[in-house]
Amino acid sequence: MAVAIRPATGADVAPIDALLRTSFPYPEEADLLRDLCVAGDMVLTLVAHDEDSDALAGAIVFSRMAVTVAGQAVPAVALAPLAVAPAYRRQGVAEALIHAAHDGLESAGVVLSFVLGDPAFYGRFGYDAAVARNFDSPYAGEHFMALPLQGGLVPCGVREAALHAPAFSRLGTQ
Ligand SMILES: CC(C)(COP(=O)(O)OP(=O)(O)OC[C@H]1O[C@@H](n2cnc3c(N)ncnc32)[C@H](O)[C@@H]1OP(=O)(O)O)[C@@H](O)C(=O)NCCC(=O)NCCS
């Protein structure tokens, strides 16, 4: 099996939608991606592509957030959704997607990436609830984590706003 990571193209839209609708027990994650696209809030979408079968193995999406630090707007993103097709799980595909995406976000000058999810899973990639606690968010809690990029240049300790794109409102809060 040869799985390659690359930016998503228009041809990936329908397979990603199908992947999200089968990966989650509810349609909100697929609907979130559609709404983010319509609103123009997408920042980065990568896919894991099986070069042998031409199948979609996984996808990861990052969207724009409105985040201020010391009164200044800083480039920040939210990771969601992330999914790997069942046949490709537990082989490091999600890990490869996350690492490749972080490299791309670093290059693009993004300074913070936020995620709502399992601390045991995302913690291994550097996401930390202690960093997210510096920001006011309706998702605040142990599942709301942030990863400082750019070598952790962003000063923390001052409680400021971290607002997700409007499309997230359909997901509710935890
Ligand atoms: C969560 C999800 C994205 C993980 O995808 P994945 O490609 O299986 O993730 P990885 O392979 O990188 O890591 C998952 C596990 O496989 C293990 N693993 C990685 N490579 C492995 C390998 N070659 N052999 C065996 N296990 C391996 C990892 O250590 C990890 O183990 P752990 O979680 O038990 O500690 C996938 O299960 C999924 O799409 N779930 C449904 C949607 C979902 O829940 N998305 C996340 C929402 S926050």
Tab-separated table of C-alpha atoms and ligand atoms in Angstrom:
chain	number	residue	atom	x	y	z
A	1	MET	CA	0.000	0.000	0.000
A	2	ALA	CA	1.416	3.373	-1.018
A	3	VAL	CA	-0.405	6.273	0.614
A	4	ALA	CA	0.688	9.773	-0.406
A	5	ILE	CA	-0.282	13.049	1.264
A	6	ARG	CA	-1.236	15.930	-1.047
A	7	PRO	CA	-3.459	19.035	-1.097
A	8	ALA	CA	-7.110	18.307	-1.918
A	9	THR	CA	-8.441	19.207	-5.357
A	10	GLY	CA	-11.963	19.656	-6.715
A	11	ALA	CA	-12.027	15.961	-7.613
A	12	ASP	CA	-11.676	15.102	-3.915
A	13	VAL	CA	-14.787	16.989	-2.768
A	14	ALA	CA	-17.295	14.142	-3.260
A	15	PRO	CA	-14.998	11.385	-1.877
A	16	ILE	CA	-14.201	13.522	1.209
A	17	ASP	CA	-17.910	14.142	1.784
A	18	ALA	CA	-18.573	10.394	1.552
A	19	LEU	CA	-15.656	9.638	3.906
A	20	LEU	CA	-16.979	12.071	6.531
A	21	ARG	CA	-20.537	10.760	6.265
A	22	THR	CA	-19.346	7.189	6.910
A	23	SER	CA	-16.660	8.040	9.506
A	24	PHE	CA	-18.936	9.840	11.970
A	25	PRO	CA	-22.246	8.578	13.356
A	26	TYR	CA	-23.869	11.943	12.587
A	27	PRO	CA	-23.823	14.219	9.489
A	28	GLU	CA	-22.612	17.410	11.187
A	29	GLU	CA	-18.921	16.931	10.312
A	30	ALA	CA	-19.668	16.593	6.581
A	31	ASP	CA	-22.091	19.514	6.799
A	32	LEU	CA	-19.425	21.543	8.629
A	33	LEU	CA	-16.988	21.079	5.763
A	34	ARG	CA	-19.624	22.088	3.208
A	35	ASP	CA	-20.508	25.219	5.192
A	36	LEU	CA	-16.837	26.167	5.681
A	37	CYS	CA	-16.307	25.899	1.914
A	38	VAL	CA	-19.383	27.980	1.098
A	39	ALA	CA	-18.317	30.673	3.588
A	40	GLY	CA	-14.756	30.788	2.226
A	41	ASP	CA	-13.285	29.928	5.631
A	42	MET	CA	-11.106	27.004	4.509
A	43	VAL	CA	-7.365	27.378	5.057
A	44	LEU	CA	-5.902	23.950	4.269
A	45	THR	CA	-7.260	20.562	3.228
A	46	LEU	CA	-4.930	17.616	2.722
A	47	VAL	CA	-5.855	14.143	1.587
A	48	ALA	CA	-4.151	10.789	1.998
A	49	HIS	CA	-4.399	9.117	-1.391
A	50	ASP	CA	-3.836	5.411	-2.057
A	51	GLU	CA	-1.707	5.483	-5.183
A	52	ASP	CA	-2.290	1.782	-5.860
A	53	SER	CA	-6.083	1.741	-5.773
A	54	ASP	CA	-6.700	5.488	-6.359
A	55	ALA	CA	-8.920	5.446	-3.244
A	56	LEU	CA	-9.203	8.220	-0.664
A	57	ALA	CA	-7.572	6.951	2.541
A	58	GLY	CA	-8.087	10.040	4.707
A	59	ALA	CA	-8.568	13.774	4.917
A	60	ILE	CA	-7.756	16.624	7.270
A	61	VAL	CA	-9.259	20.124	7.230
A	62	PHE	CA	-8.171	23.393	8.795
A	63	SER	CA	-10.334	26.527	8.848
A	64	ARG	CA	-9.781	30.152	9.702
A	65	MET	CA	-10.275	31.392	13.276
A	66	ALA	CA	-10.467	34.910	14.682
A	67	VAL	CA	-7.853	35.001	17.440
A	68	THR	CA	-6.269	37.931	19.252
A	69	VAL	CA	-3.124	37.954	21.355
A	70	ALA	CA	-2.102	41.117	23.214
A	71	GLY	CA	-4.813	42.972	21.305
A	72	GLN	CA	-3.462	41.923	17.916
A	73	ALA	CA	-5.123	39.548	15.455
A	74	VAL	CA	-2.895	36.536	14.805
A	75	PRO	CA	-3.164	33.883	12.060
A	76	ALA	CA	-4.864	30.887	13.669
A	77	VAL	CA	-6.741	27.829	12.483
A	78	ALA	CA	-9.059	25.094	13.731
A	79	LEU	CA	-8.413	21.430	12.918
A	80	ALA	CA	-11.701	19.722	11.981
A	81	PRO	CA	-12.702	17.377	10.623
A	82	LEU	CA	-10.106	14.587	10.469
A	83	ALA	CA	-11.021	11.135	9.213
A	84	VAL	CA	-9.276	8.025	7.947
A	85	ALA	CA	-11.170	5.291	6.099
A	86	PRO	CA	-11.519	2.077	8.163
A	87	ALA	CA	-9.280	-0.018	5.879
A	88	TYR	CA	-6.413	2.434	6.418
A	89	ARG	CA	-6.637	2.969	10.183
A	90	ARG	CA	-3.888	2.165	12.715
A	91	GLN	CA	-1.189	2.497	10.078
A	92	GLY	CA	-0.123	6.067	10.830
A	93	VAL	CA	-2.230	7.764	8.138
A	94	ALA	CA	-3.749	10.324	10.538
A	95	GLU	CA	-0.313	10.987	11.987
A	96	ALA	CA	1.110	11.587	8.494
A	97	LEU	CA	-1.783	13.928	7.628
A	98	ILE	CA	-1.340	15.921	10.847
A	99	HIS	CA	2.428	16.279	10.482
A	100	ALA	CA	2.193	17.291	6.807
A	101	ALA	CA	-0.525	19.823	7.638
A	102	HIS	CA	1.477	21.349	10.473
A	103	ASP	CA	4.462	21.753	8.115
A	104	GLY	CA	2.212	23.557	5.617
A	105	LEU	CA	0.680	25.780	8.288
A	106	GLU	CA	4.139	26.698	9.629
A	107	SER	CA	5.218	27.674	6.115
A	108	ALA	CA	2.076	29.775	5.698
A	109	GLY	CA	2.849	31.723	8.885
A	110	VAL	CA	0.044	30.340	11.045
A	111	VAL	CA	0.908	30.746	14.732
A	112	LEU	CA	-1.782	28.731	16.522
A	113	SER	CA	-3.801	25.645	15.684
A	114	PHE	CA	-6.797	24.703	17.841
A	115	VAL	CA	-8.619	21.395	18.042
A	116	LEU	CA	-11.585	19.943	19.910
A	117	GLY	CA	-10.973	16.276	20.503
A	118	ASP	CA	-9.407	13.453	22.473
A	119	PRO	CA	-6.454	14.755	24.529
A	120	ALA	CA	-4.772	11.318	24.397
A	121	PHE	CA	-4.758	11.386	20.601
A	122	TYR	CA	-4.030	15.056	19.891
A	123	GLY	CA	-1.645	15.440	22.818
A	124	ARG	CA	0.931	13.342	20.984
A	125	PHE	CA	1.054	16.040	18.297
A	126	GLY	CA	1.647	18.835	20.815
A	127	TYR	CA	-1.941	20.033	21.306
A	128	ASP	CA	-2.342	21.188	24.893
A	129	ALA	CA	-5.427	22.231	26.858
A	130	ALA	CA	-3.213	24.466	29.004
A	131	VAL	CA	-2.404	26.585	25.937
A	132	ALA	CA	-6.065	26.808	24.914
A	133	ARG	CA	-7.021	27.954	28.418
A	134	ASN	CA	-5.417	31.294	27.571
A	135	PHE	CA	-8.311	31.935	25.197
A	136	ASP	CA	-12.022	32.520	25.703
A	137	SER	CA	-14.090	30.074	23.651
A	138	PRO	CA	-17.529	28.466	23.926
A	139	TYR	CA	-15.652	25.150	23.571
A	140	ALA	CA	-13.404	25.751	26.599
A	141	GLY	CA	-12.661	22.586	28.547
A	142	GLU	CA	-10.242	19.675	28.630
A	143	HIS	CA	-11.065	18.721	25.017
A	144	PHE	CA	-10.256	22.203	23.711
A	145	MET	CA	-6.540	22.251	22.923
A	146	ALA	CA	-4.090	24.463	21.088
A	147	LEU	CA	-0.728	23.951	19.443
A	148	PRO	CA	1.683	26.903	19.238
A	149	LEU	CA	3.423	26.930	15.843
A	150	GLN	CA	6.381	29.069	14.748
A	151	GLY	CA	8.399	27.890	17.730
A	152	GLY	CA	5.822	29.101	20.246
A	153	LEU	CA	6.278	32.782	19.441
A	154	VAL	CA	2.830	33.693	20.694
A	155	PRO	CA	2.882	34.971	24.279
A	156	CYS	CA	0.257	33.331	26.441
A	157	GLY	CA	-1.162	34.203	29.821
A	158	VAL	CA	-3.510	36.983	28.769
A	159	ARG	CA	-7.029	35.713	28.317
A	160	GLU	CA	-8.204	36.653	24.854
A	161	ALA	CA	-10.771	35.562	22.279
A	162	ALA	CA	-10.504	32.525	20.021
A	163	LEU	CA	-13.527	32.391	17.739
A	164	HIS	CA	-14.223	29.539	15.356
A	165	ALA	CA	-15.682	30.155	11.916
A	166	PRO	CA	-19.497	30.588	12.038
A	167	ALA	CA	-20.044	27.131	10.493
A	168	PHE	CA	-18.967	25.543	13.796
A	169	SER	CA	-22.095	26.827	15.514
A	170	ARG	CA	-24.008	23.807	14.152
A	171	LEU	CA	-21.732	21.477	16.173
A	172	GLY	CA	-22.823	22.958	19.507
A	173	THR	CA	-20.564	23.140	22.545
A	174	GLN	CA	-19.305	20.416	24.823
B	1	LIG	C1	-9.233	8.970	14.716
B	1	LIG	C2	-8.696	8.537	13.340
B	1	LIG	C3	-8.624	9.754	12.424
B	1	LIG	C4	-7.295	7.945	13.522
B	1	LIG	O1	-6.778	7.605	12.222
B	1	LIG	P1	-5.541	6.561	12.062
B	1	LIG	O2	-4.973	6.739	10.719
B	1	LIG	O3	-5.981	5.209	12.473
B	1	LIG	O4	-4.530	7.146	13.157
B	1	LIG	P2	-3.034	6.674	13.372
B	1	LIG	O5	-2.780	5.369	12.672
B	1	LIG	O6	-2.127	7.809	13.044
B	1	LIG	O7	-3.041	6.449	14.930
B	1	LIG	C5	-4.097	5.697	15.508
B	1	LIG	C6	-3.552	4.557	16.313
B	1	LIG	O8	-2.877	3.636	15.466
B	1	LIG	C7	-1.577	3.385	16.011
B	1	LIG	N1	-0.696	3.091	14.887
B	1	LIG	C8	-0.100	3.967	14.062
B	1	LIG	N2	0.647	3.322	13.152
B	1	LIG	C9	0.466	1.990	13.394
B	1	LIG	C10	0.950	0.811	12.774
B	1	LIG	N3	1.769	0.860	11.708
B	1	LIG	N4	0.544	-0.371	13.280
B	1	LIG	C11	-0.285	-0.430	14.319
B	1	LIG	N5	-0.795	0.653	14.955
B	1	LIG	C12	-0.400	1.849	14.493
B	1	LIG	C13	-1.231	4.659	16.718
B	1	LIG	O9	-0.217	4.467	17.697
B	1	LIG	C14	-2.546	4.974	17.346
B	1	LIG	O10	-2.736	4.137	18.464
B	1	LIG	P3	-3.608	4.563	19.746
B	1	LIG	O11	-4.583	5.637	19.318
B	1	LIG	O12	-4.281	3.290	20.166
B	1	LIG	O13	-2.622	5.058	20.731
B	1	LIG	C15	-9.600	7.445	12.700
B	1	LIG	O14	-9.751	6.386	13.624
B	1	LIG	C16	-10.973	7.954	12.289
B	1	LIG	O15	-11.138	8.490	11.180
B	1	LIG	N6	-11.974	7.817	13.190
B	1	LIG	C17	-13.341	8.252	12.879
B	1	LIG	C18	-13.437	9.759	12.791
B	1	LIG	C19	-12.845	10.436	14.023
B	1	LIG	O16	-13.109	10.031	15.147
B	1	LIG	N7	-12.054	11.512	13.760
B	1	LIG	C20	-11.385	12.259	14.814
B	1	LIG	C21	-12.313	13.242	15.418
B	1	LIG	S1	-11.505	14.191	16.673
